Short mmCIF file of C-alpha atoms in Angstrom, two decimals:
data_model
loop_
_atom_site.label_atom_id
_atom_site.label_comp_id
_atom_site.label_asym_id
_atom_site.label_seq_id
_atom_site.Cartn_x
_atom_site.Cartn_y
_atom_site.Cartn_z
CA MET A 1 89.88 80.95 146.70
CA PRO A 2 87.23 78.92 148.60
CA LYS A 3 88.35 75.55 149.94
CA VAL A 4 86.59 72.20 150.10
CA ILE A 5 87.86 69.29 152.16
CA PHE A 6 87.27 65.73 151.05
CA VAL A 7 87.75 63.14 153.79
CA ALA A 8 88.61 59.69 152.45
CA GLN A 9 87.55 56.40 154.04
CA ASP A 10 90.92 56.07 155.75
CA GLY A 11 90.62 59.55 157.23
CA THR A 12 92.98 61.26 154.78
CA ARG A 13 91.94 64.87 154.21
CA HIS A 14 92.27 66.38 150.75
CA SER A 15 91.92 70.15 150.80
CA MET A 16 91.17 71.65 147.38
CA GLU A 17 90.69 75.22 146.21
CA ALA A 18 87.80 75.70 143.83
CA ASP A 19 85.32 78.31 142.68
CA GLY A 20 82.48 77.64 140.28
CA GLU A 21 83.17 73.95 139.86
CA SER A 22 80.99 71.21 141.30
CA LEU A 23 82.35 68.99 144.08
CA MET A 24 82.34 66.11 141.59
CA GLN A 25 84.46 68.13 139.14
CA VAL A 26 86.86 69.18 141.87
CA ALA A 27 87.32 65.57 143.00
CA THR A 28 87.68 63.94 139.58
CA GLY A 29 89.77 66.81 138.24
CA ASN A 30 92.22 66.30 141.08
CA GLY A 31 92.19 62.52 140.92
CA ILE A 32 90.62 62.03 144.35
CA ASP A 33 89.64 58.37 144.68
CA GLY A 34 86.14 57.42 145.66
CA ILE A 35 84.24 60.00 143.59
CA ILE A 36 83.43 58.60 140.17
CA GLY A 37 81.01 60.91 138.37
CA GLU A 38 80.21 58.33 135.75
CA CYS A 39 77.46 60.34 134.02
CA GLY A 40 79.63 63.46 133.89
CA GLY A 41 77.62 65.50 136.34
CA ASN A 42 74.23 64.96 134.79
CA CYS A 43 72.51 63.76 137.95
CA MET A 44 72.00 60.33 136.40
CA CYS A 45 74.29 57.84 138.11
CA ALA A 46 74.66 58.69 141.83
CA THR A 47 78.38 57.82 141.77
CA CYS A 48 79.51 61.15 143.24
CA HIS A 49 77.72 60.54 146.54
CA VAL A 50 79.15 62.36 149.56
CA TYR A 51 78.20 62.71 153.23
CA VAL A 52 78.26 66.36 154.19
CA ALA A 53 79.62 67.41 157.60
CA GLU A 54 76.62 68.16 159.83
CA ALA A 55 77.85 71.69 160.52
CA ASP A 56 77.84 72.49 156.80
CA LEU A 57 74.40 71.17 155.91
CA ALA A 58 72.55 74.42 156.51
CA ARG A 59 74.60 76.45 154.04
CA LEU A 60 74.15 74.07 151.11
CA PRO A 61 71.72 74.79 148.30
CA PRO A 62 68.51 72.75 148.62
CA GLN A 63 68.15 69.41 146.84
CA SER A 64 66.34 69.33 143.52
CA PRO A 65 63.73 66.59 142.97
CA GLU A 66 66.26 64.95 140.60
CA GLU A 67 68.95 64.81 143.24
CA ASP A 68 66.51 63.51 145.85
CA ALA A 69 65.44 60.74 143.43
CA LEU A 70 69.01 59.79 142.55
CA LEU A 71 69.99 59.59 146.20
CA ASP A 72 67.54 56.68 146.43
CA GLY A 73 69.99 54.79 144.23
CA THR A 74 73.32 55.34 145.94
CA ALA A 75 75.53 52.28 146.39
CA ALA A 76 76.38 53.20 149.98
CA GLU A 77 73.64 53.83 152.50
CA ARG A 78 71.63 57.03 152.03
CA ARG A 79 71.77 59.19 155.14
CA PRO A 80 70.15 62.51 156.03
CA ASN A 81 73.44 64.25 155.10
CA SER A 82 73.78 62.47 151.74
CA ARG A 83 74.25 64.70 148.71
CA LEU A 84 75.48 64.34 145.15
CA GLY A 85 78.76 66.09 144.52
CA CYS A 86 77.72 67.10 141.00
CA GLN A 87 74.87 69.21 142.39
CA ILE A 88 76.95 71.33 144.75
CA ARG A 89 78.89 74.13 143.13
CA MET A 90 81.75 75.69 145.05
CA SER A 91 81.52 79.36 145.93
CA ALA A 92 82.79 81.75 148.57
CA SER A 93 79.77 80.96 150.75
CA LEU A 94 80.86 77.31 150.92
CA ASP A 95 84.47 78.03 151.93
CA GLY A 96 85.70 75.33 154.31
CA LEU A 97 82.99 72.82 153.33
CA THR A 98 83.86 69.32 154.54
CA VAL A 99 82.48 66.20 152.88
CA PHE A 100 83.10 62.52 153.59
CA ILE A 101 83.59 59.98 150.82
CA PRO A 102 81.37 56.89 151.26
CA GLU A 103 82.79 53.35 151.25
CA ARG A 104 81.55 52.68 147.74
CA GLN A 105 79.93 54.32 144.72
CA ILE A 106 79.13 51.28 142.57
CA MET B 1 103.40 40.62 135.39
CA THR B 2 105.87 43.49 135.18
CA GLY B 3 107.89 43.23 132.03
CA THR B 4 105.23 41.36 130.07
CA PRO B 5 103.08 43.12 127.47
CA GLY B 6 100.02 43.23 129.73
CA VAL B 7 96.70 44.60 128.61
CA VAL B 8 96.32 46.71 125.50
CA ILE B 9 93.05 48.59 125.11
CA VAL B 10 92.11 49.89 121.67
CA GLY B 11 89.72 52.82 122.02
CA ALA B 12 89.89 55.48 124.73
CA GLY B 13 86.21 56.36 124.97
CA GLN B 14 83.96 55.63 127.92
CA ALA B 15 84.49 51.85 127.79
CA GLY B 16 88.23 51.89 127.16
CA PHE B 17 88.91 54.52 129.82
CA GLN B 18 86.77 52.69 132.37
CA CYS B 19 88.46 49.37 131.65
CA ALA B 20 91.92 50.85 132.26
CA ALA B 21 90.80 52.58 135.47
CA SER B 22 88.96 49.49 136.74
CA LEU B 23 91.89 47.17 136.05
CA ARG B 24 93.98 49.21 138.50
CA GLU B 25 91.12 49.36 141.02
CA GLU B 26 90.87 45.58 140.80
CA GLY B 27 94.56 45.31 141.61
CA PHE B 28 96.01 44.49 138.21
CA SER B 29 99.71 45.35 138.38
CA GLY B 30 100.86 44.63 134.82
CA ALA B 31 101.27 47.07 131.97
CA ILE B 32 98.20 48.87 130.63
CA THR B 33 98.27 50.71 127.33
CA LEU B 34 95.24 52.77 126.33
CA ILE B 35 95.20 53.65 122.64
CA GLY B 36 92.96 56.46 121.42
CA GLY B 37 92.53 57.76 117.89
CA GLU B 38 91.72 61.32 118.94
CA PRO B 39 94.06 63.97 120.36
CA GLY B 40 93.89 64.87 124.03
CA LEU B 41 92.84 63.11 127.20
CA PRO B 42 89.94 60.63 127.16
CA TYR B 43 86.67 62.53 127.49
CA GLN B 44 82.96 62.04 127.89
CA ARG B 45 80.71 62.27 124.86
CA PRO B 46 77.18 62.70 126.29
CA PRO B 47 77.47 66.49 126.77
CA LEU B 48 78.56 67.03 123.15
CA SER B 49 74.97 67.16 121.91
CA LYS B 50 73.60 68.74 125.07
CA ASN B 51 75.04 71.49 127.29
CA PHE B 52 78.38 71.61 125.46
CA LEU B 53 76.52 73.10 122.49
CA GLN B 54 74.74 75.69 124.62
CA GLU B 55 77.36 76.80 127.11
CA ALA B 56 80.89 78.03 126.62
CA LEU B 57 82.34 74.95 128.32
CA SER B 58 86.02 74.38 127.67
CA PRO B 59 86.97 71.25 125.73
CA GLU B 60 89.07 70.14 128.72
CA SER B 61 86.04 70.24 131.00
CA LEU B 62 84.94 67.04 129.25
CA ASP B 63 88.08 65.11 130.27
CA PHE B 64 87.29 62.12 132.48
CA ARG B 65 90.43 62.66 134.54
CA PRO B 66 93.56 64.83 134.46
CA ALA B 67 96.84 63.58 132.93
CA ARG B 68 98.12 62.93 136.44
CA PHE B 69 95.49 60.22 136.96
CA PHE B 70 96.96 58.16 134.14
CA ALA B 71 100.57 58.73 135.18
CA GLU B 72 99.90 57.80 138.82
CA ARG B 73 98.21 54.59 137.74
CA ARG B 74 100.82 53.71 135.13
CA ILE B 75 98.25 53.77 132.37
CA VAL B 76 100.22 54.52 129.22
CA ARG B 77 98.21 56.57 126.74
CA LEU B 78 98.94 56.38 123.04
CA GLU B 79 97.36 58.68 120.50
CA ALA B 80 97.46 56.54 117.39
CA MET B 81 95.33 54.71 114.88
CA VAL B 82 95.54 50.93 115.03
CA GLN B 83 95.72 49.51 111.55
CA ALA B 84 95.51 45.80 112.26
CA ILE B 85 95.59 43.07 114.87
CA ASP B 86 98.19 40.35 114.33
CA ARG B 87 96.62 37.52 116.33
CA ASP B 88 99.43 35.04 115.64
CA ALA B 89 102.13 37.44 116.86
CA ARG B 90 99.73 38.83 119.51
CA CYS B 91 100.35 42.45 118.72
CA VAL B 92 98.59 45.49 117.33
CA VAL B 93 100.02 47.16 114.24
CA PHE B 94 99.95 50.89 113.54
CA GLY B 95 99.73 52.66 110.22
CA ASP B 96 102.08 55.53 111.05
CA GLY B 97 105.32 53.63 111.54
CA THR B 98 104.96 53.24 115.32
CA PRO B 99 106.45 49.84 116.20
CA ALA B 100 103.92 47.05 116.70
CA LEU B 101 102.69 46.75 120.28
CA PRO B 102 102.49 43.26 121.79
CA TYR B 103 99.69 42.22 124.16
CA ASP B 104 98.85 39.40 126.54
CA THR B 105 95.24 40.51 126.56
CA LEU B 106 93.65 42.81 124.02
CA VAL B 107 90.47 44.76 124.77
CA LEU B 108 88.63 46.24 121.81
CA ALA B 109 86.63 49.31 122.79
CA THR B 110 86.42 50.76 119.31
CA GLY B 111 82.95 52.26 119.69
CA ALA B 112 80.91 53.23 116.71
CA THR B 113 81.13 55.47 113.69
CA ASN B 114 78.46 57.78 112.37
CA ARG B 115 76.42 56.43 109.50
CA ALA B 116 77.09 58.51 106.42
CA LEU B 117 74.34 60.07 104.33
CA ALA B 118 74.59 58.40 100.93
CA VAL B 119 72.86 60.86 98.62
CA PRO B 120 74.16 63.12 95.86
CA GLY B 121 75.71 66.32 97.22
CA ALA B 122 76.26 64.99 100.75
CA ALA B 123 79.98 65.71 100.43
CA ASP B 124 79.19 69.45 100.40
CA LEU B 125 77.76 69.46 103.93
CA GLY B 126 79.59 71.74 106.36
CA ALA B 127 78.92 70.19 109.78
CA ALA B 128 78.64 66.67 108.53
CA GLY B 129 78.23 64.85 111.83
CA LEU B 130 78.59 64.91 115.58
CA ARG B 131 80.57 62.29 117.42
CA THR B 132 83.86 63.79 118.57
CA ARG B 133 84.86 66.74 120.71
CA ALA B 134 86.42 68.34 117.63
CA GLU B 135 83.16 67.97 115.69
CA ALA B 136 81.19 69.46 118.58
CA LEU B 137 83.48 72.51 118.59
CA VAL B 138 82.93 72.97 114.86
CA LEU B 139 79.18 72.61 115.29
CA ARG B 140 79.10 75.01 118.26
CA ALA B 141 80.99 77.65 116.32
CA ALA B 142 78.74 77.18 113.29
CA LEU B 143 75.59 77.42 115.45
CA ALA B 144 76.78 80.76 116.79
CA LYS B 145 76.49 82.17 113.28
CA ALA B 146 73.61 80.14 111.86
CA LYS B 147 70.02 81.38 111.84
CA SER B 148 68.65 78.05 110.67
CA LEU B 149 69.60 74.43 111.13
CA ALA B 150 68.30 71.35 109.36
CA ILE B 151 68.92 68.06 111.12
CA ILE B 152 68.63 64.83 109.20
CA GLY B 153 67.57 62.14 111.66
CA ALA B 154 65.25 62.33 114.69
CA GLY B 155 67.12 59.91 116.92
CA PHE B 156 68.52 60.82 120.33
CA ILE B 157 71.37 62.92 118.93
CA GLY B 158 69.20 64.65 116.34
CA CYS B 159 66.57 65.58 118.93
CA GLU B 160 69.15 66.66 121.52
CA VAL B 161 70.95 68.93 119.07
CA ALA B 162 67.58 70.28 117.93
CA ALA B 163 66.66 71.17 121.51
CA SER B 164 70.10 72.68 122.18
CA ALA B 165 70.00 74.76 118.99
CA VAL B 166 66.46 76.05 119.41
CA ALA B 167 67.45 77.17 122.93
CA ARG B 168 70.13 79.29 121.26
CA GLY B 169 67.53 80.95 119.08
CA VAL B 170 68.24 78.97 115.92
CA ASN B 171 65.31 77.92 113.70
CA VAL B 172 65.40 74.14 113.61
CA THR B 173 63.86 71.66 111.19
CA VAL B 174 64.23 67.92 111.77
CA ILE B 175 63.86 65.53 108.87
CA GLU B 176 63.16 61.89 109.64
CA ALA B 177 62.62 58.97 107.27
CA ALA B 178 60.57 56.99 109.80
CA PRO B 179 57.01 57.87 110.84
CA ARG B 180 58.18 59.07 114.28
CA ALA B 181 61.12 60.19 116.39
CA LEU B 182 63.54 58.01 118.39
CA GLY B 183 62.99 54.91 116.28
CA ARG B 184 62.49 51.66 118.10
CA ALA B 185 64.42 52.83 121.16
CA VAL B 186 61.29 54.08 122.95
CA SER B 187 57.54 53.50 122.91
CA ALA B 188 55.29 55.43 120.52
CA GLU B 189 53.74 57.08 123.59
CA THR B 190 57.06 58.54 124.75
CA ALA B 191 58.16 59.46 121.25
CA SER B 192 54.97 61.37 120.57
CA ALA B 193 55.07 63.14 123.95
CA LEU B 194 58.63 64.24 123.34
CA THR B 195 57.90 65.32 119.78
CA ALA B 196 55.03 67.45 121.06
CA LEU B 197 57.31 69.13 123.59
CA LEU B 198 59.97 69.83 120.99
CA ARG B 199 57.34 71.16 118.56
CA ALA B 200 56.06 73.45 121.31
CA ALA B 201 59.63 74.74 121.67
CA GLY B 202 59.48 75.75 118.00
CA ILE B 203 61.15 72.81 116.28
CA ILE B 204 59.61 71.73 112.97
CA PHE B 205 59.48 67.98 112.27
CA HIS B 206 59.04 66.30 108.91
CA PHE B 207 58.35 62.58 109.34
CA ASP B 208 58.18 59.94 106.60
CA ALA B 209 60.59 62.26 104.81
CA THR B 210 63.38 60.61 102.85
CA VAL B 211 66.33 62.74 101.85
CA ALA B 212 67.07 62.41 98.14
CA ARG B 213 69.80 64.97 97.61
CA ILE B 214 71.81 67.82 99.04
CA ALA B 215 72.18 70.90 96.87
CA GLU B 216 73.12 74.59 96.91
CA SER B 217 76.57 73.92 98.40
CA GLY B 218 75.14 72.01 101.32
CA HIS B 219 72.35 74.45 102.19
CA LEU B 220 69.39 72.64 100.65
CA VAL B 221 68.01 69.28 101.67
CA GLY B 222 65.90 67.86 98.86
CA LEU B 223 63.27 65.31 99.89
CA ALA B 224 62.12 62.35 97.81
CA ASP B 225 58.58 63.79 97.63
CA GLY B 226 59.89 66.97 96.01
CA ARG B 227 59.84 69.20 99.06
CA ALA B 228 62.99 71.03 100.08
CA VAL B 229 64.36 72.39 103.35
CA ARG B 230 66.83 75.28 103.20
CA ALA B 231 69.12 76.00 106.13
CA ASP B 232 72.35 77.82 106.94
CA LEU B 233 73.60 74.61 108.47
CA VAL B 234 72.76 70.94 107.89
CA LEU B 235 73.63 68.21 110.38
CA VAL B 236 73.46 64.50 109.63
CA ALA B 237 72.44 62.38 112.63
CA ILE B 238 71.17 59.14 111.17
CA GLY B 239 72.63 56.74 113.68
CA VAL B 240 75.83 54.81 114.00
CA GLU B 241 77.46 51.62 112.93
CA PRO B 242 79.61 49.57 115.29
CA ALA B 243 83.33 49.95 114.58
CA THR B 244 84.03 46.32 113.74
CA LYS B 245 86.48 46.74 110.86
CA LEU B 246 89.58 45.96 112.90
CA ALA B 247 87.97 42.91 114.51
CA ALA B 248 86.50 41.58 111.28
CA ALA B 249 89.79 41.99 109.42
CA ALA B 250 91.45 39.95 112.18
CA GLY B 251 88.93 37.17 111.61
CA LEU B 252 86.92 37.72 114.81
CA GLY B 253 83.22 36.91 114.61
CA CYS B 254 81.13 40.00 113.84
CA ALA B 255 77.45 40.55 113.04
CA ASP B 256 76.34 44.16 113.58
CA GLY B 257 78.84 44.26 116.41
CA ILE B 258 81.82 42.24 117.57
CA LEU B 259 80.39 38.97 118.85
CA THR B 260 81.36 37.93 122.36
CA ASN B 261 80.23 35.54 125.06
CA ALA B 262 78.59 36.71 128.29
CA ASP B 263 82.00 37.71 129.69
CA PHE B 264 82.78 39.78 126.57
CA VAL B 265 85.38 37.36 125.25
CA THR B 266 85.48 37.38 121.45
CA THR B 267 86.05 34.29 119.33
CA ASP B 268 89.75 34.68 120.28
CA PRO B 269 90.19 33.90 124.00
CA SER B 270 92.91 36.60 124.33
CA ILE B 271 90.68 39.32 122.93
CA PHE B 272 87.76 41.01 124.69
CA ALA B 273 85.38 43.60 123.33
CA ILE B 274 83.31 46.15 125.28
CA GLY B 275 81.03 49.12 124.69
CA ASP B 276 79.12 50.31 121.65
CA CYS B 277 81.00 47.95 119.32
CA VAL B 278 79.82 44.74 121.02
CA ARG B 279 76.95 42.33 120.53
CA ALA B 280 76.78 40.14 123.61
CA PRO B 281 74.28 37.94 125.43
CA LEU B 282 72.36 39.85 128.09
CA PRO B 283 70.24 37.81 130.53
CA PHE B 284 67.77 40.67 130.97
CA ALA B 285 67.16 40.77 127.22
CA GLY B 286 67.19 37.03 126.71
CA TYR B 287 69.19 37.43 123.52
CA SER B 288 72.41 38.95 122.23
CA ILE B 289 72.14 42.68 122.03
CA ARG B 290 74.21 45.70 121.08
CA LEU B 291 73.65 48.80 123.20
CA GLU B 292 74.95 52.33 122.84
CA SER B 293 75.10 53.88 126.28
CA VAL B 294 77.34 55.05 129.10
CA GLN B 295 75.89 52.39 131.41
CA ASN B 296 76.61 49.61 128.95
CA ALA B 297 80.17 50.81 128.33
CA THR B 298 81.11 51.22 131.98
CA ASP B 299 79.42 48.10 133.29
CA GLN B 300 81.00 45.92 130.60
CA ALA B 301 84.39 47.54 131.22
CA ARG B 302 84.18 46.88 134.96
CA HIS B 303 83.10 43.30 134.31
CA VAL B 304 86.09 42.61 132.05
CA ALA B 305 88.50 44.17 134.55
CA ALA B 306 87.12 41.99 137.36
CA PHE B 307 87.04 38.91 135.12
CA LEU B 308 90.70 39.38 134.18
CA GLN B 309 91.53 39.52 137.87
CA GLY B 310 89.77 36.21 138.41
CA ARG B 311 86.60 37.61 139.91
CA ASP B 312 83.97 35.75 138.01
CA ALA B 313 80.46 37.07 138.58
CA MET B 314 77.61 36.75 136.12
CA TYR B 315 76.98 39.90 134.10
CA ASP B 316 73.30 40.65 134.47
CA LYS B 317 72.77 44.39 134.24
CA VAL B 318 69.54 46.15 133.38
CA PRO B 319 70.16 48.74 130.67
CA TRP B 320 69.52 52.40 131.40
CA PHE B 321 69.84 55.49 129.25
CA TRP B 322 69.20 59.17 129.46
CA SER B 323 68.70 61.97 127.02
CA ASP B 324 68.41 65.66 127.83
CA GLN B 325 66.25 67.53 125.35
CA GLY B 326 66.39 71.12 126.48
CA ARG B 327 64.64 71.23 129.86
CA TRP B 328 63.12 67.80 129.29
CA ARG B 329 64.92 64.82 130.69
CA LEU B 330 64.08 61.48 129.13
CA GLN B 331 65.19 58.49 131.16
CA ILE B 332 64.79 54.89 130.14
CA THR B 333 65.49 51.68 131.96
CA GLY B 334 64.89 48.24 130.53
CA LEU B 335 64.11 47.47 126.89
CA ALA B 336 61.10 48.62 124.91
CA GLU B 337 61.75 46.05 122.22
CA GLY B 338 59.35 43.11 122.49
CA CYS B 339 56.86 44.92 124.71
CA GLU B 340 53.26 44.18 123.74
CA ARG B 341 51.59 46.79 125.90
CA PHE B 342 52.48 50.31 127.02
CA ILE B 343 50.68 52.23 129.74
CA ALA B 344 51.24 55.97 129.97
CA ASP B 345 50.68 57.87 133.20
CA GLY B 346 50.88 61.60 133.64
CA SER B 347 51.99 64.44 131.44
CA PRO B 348 55.42 66.02 131.00
CA GLU B 349 54.13 69.53 131.79
CA ARG B 350 52.18 68.44 134.84
CA GLY B 351 54.46 66.49 137.13
CA GLY B 352 56.09 64.35 134.47
CA LEU B 353 55.25 61.37 132.31
CA THR B 354 55.93 57.70 133.00
CA VAL B 355 55.38 55.03 130.36
CA TYR B 356 55.37 51.42 131.50
CA GLY B 357 56.09 48.67 128.95
CA TYR B 358 54.91 45.12 129.62
CA ASN B 359 55.53 41.80 127.99
CA ALA B 360 53.63 38.72 129.13
CA GLY B 361 52.51 40.57 132.26
CA LYS B 362 56.05 41.47 133.26
CA LEU B 363 57.37 45.01 133.44
CA ARG B 364 60.15 45.30 130.85
CA VAL B 365 60.78 49.00 130.41
CA VAL B 366 60.02 52.26 132.17
CA GLU B 367 60.37 55.50 130.24
CA THR B 368 60.06 58.80 132.08
CA ILE B 369 60.07 62.43 131.10
CA ASN B 370 60.95 64.68 134.07
CA ARG B 371 60.11 61.99 136.63
CA PRO B 372 63.48 60.94 138.04
CA ALA B 373 62.03 59.24 141.12
CA ASP B 374 60.11 56.76 138.99
CA HIS B 375 63.23 56.13 136.90
CA MET B 376 65.35 55.33 139.92
CA ALA B 377 62.66 53.08 141.36
CA ALA B 378 62.34 51.30 138.01
CA ARG B 379 66.06 50.56 137.88
CA LYS B 380 65.80 48.73 141.17
CA LEU B 381 62.51 46.99 140.42
CA LEU B 382 63.69 45.67 137.05
CA ALA B 383 66.95 44.47 138.60
CA ALA B 384 64.94 42.63 141.26
CA GLY B 385 62.45 41.30 138.68
CA ILE B 386 59.47 42.84 140.49
CA SER B 387 56.54 44.19 138.45
CA PRO B 388 53.59 46.26 139.58
CA ASP B 389 50.31 44.83 138.33
CA PRO B 390 49.44 46.69 135.13
CA GLY B 391 45.92 47.19 136.51
CA ALA B 392 47.38 49.15 139.44
CA ILE B 393 48.75 51.85 137.16
CA THR B 394 46.00 54.41 137.37
CA GLU B 395 46.15 58.16 137.97
CA GLY B 396 48.13 58.92 141.08
CA PHE B 397 50.16 55.68 140.99
CA SER B 398 53.72 56.27 142.16
CA LEU B 399 56.40 53.78 141.18
CA ARG B 400 58.65 55.17 143.90
CA ASP B 401 56.01 54.41 146.55
CA PHE B 402 55.42 50.98 145.05
CA ALA B 403 59.17 50.26 145.14
CA SER B 404 59.45 51.37 148.74
CA PHE B 405 57.20 48.54 149.93
CA ALA B 406 57.78 45.97 147.15
CA LEU B 407 61.58 45.90 147.40
CA PRO B 408 63.45 44.15 150.18
CA SER B 409 64.94 46.80 152.47
CA SER B 410 68.52 45.78 151.65
CA THR B 411 67.86 46.52 147.97
CA ARG B 412 66.45 49.90 148.89
CA ALA B 413 69.59 50.84 150.80
CA SER B 414 72.10 49.46 148.35
CA GLY B 415 70.69 50.95 145.19
CA THR B 416 71.23 49.42 141.78
CA ALA B 417 71.74 45.70 141.95
#
């Protein structure tokens, strides 16, 4: 099963196995703090913001115009490696993906 | 606080769940009891009329959080119906024999109930309404077999279900008593654009059509003008009423919603109310308003949690909503009510539509179809109270570009204010 690693603000690493679910679903389904997913994965609220490890950026699916627009409204600073967790679905090709949880989502 | 009754939340929907979660985030250490009237873990409702009807999503996929989340945070969940509030004894009373539950603070997050269709024969309808996960499962199963669906009501839910059903190959007819779809929630410009898109998808609309009766065991909708619509399945989606019964019976002030002050305190200082069931002052509106939305529920819930922990900030949120109608995404921020002028720019099929609503020269609402960048920019502009000049909105105007130079850079980085 592919793995995704969420790195919390304090450096704690949460390694989760997932296939087919979005990063937001993996985080909220496992009770990982710092990922909210208020709109339920509808690309409406930008509360599942993550910073993707630089090394992993190239293998992510491209951003949709919706995601790009929503990233304008993140609570924490938008960076070049900002993505929305609800728009990234886990698969074998993303095994080992590492994402950092921003300091705030609201 | 340990050992005292703590906070009791009645209603485990979006507002109730958020209030419980936010209380812990804010550092509240006392007891929290979250009472829900439906079986299972608290779940999100927005998908029920959208992708949940189209895809084989499991009911559990709608859960906000797993059971562990509640256990770890010592949020006690009760699946029970509250029968009454005893304000003198400061407890909630159940109808099923469960002992009364005392509270220090009570939060009412009772939501809304679907308005019932009051015409002869309405009791024969199969899929009477859509509000709960259980009802969505019934509707989804029925849609799998139905060739035709008649929807009474062209509000958000009616239109969303229509779009979901037509995508499944069902013939859909929507019957609406008003002259247009989506009522007063959006401008006529947006309503007509959306109606055109849904018509192009094959949905038939009857406007100014009042339902007089249901016949043929729930398969015929008889209109007041004599016309009739026959369908395998009939869904009633004629709006909701705030669930104020419990509050009103306890003597709390209610008027199309539980009345609260700007901190969501009811007429009893120990009782708060949040979410769809509340009518509260909103600075952005300039009057007391009742809103039915995820944003309203979660923002009010977070405010009450912070307020109870002594963090007293003014609640001044700008409303926002969304509605997915098939591949069309309608997004609204602000309030269309009271706008005297609407300016439409663009077209849904060609790069999206944005409708700007103005009152006294000030931007009050921005409605978009498939133009998320404008929506996000509008949320920030309305929160900052910055309006583009209506004269500037000509072909090629971009609200996102306008926001990028009109907003202070800190606002741009920090998102919604």
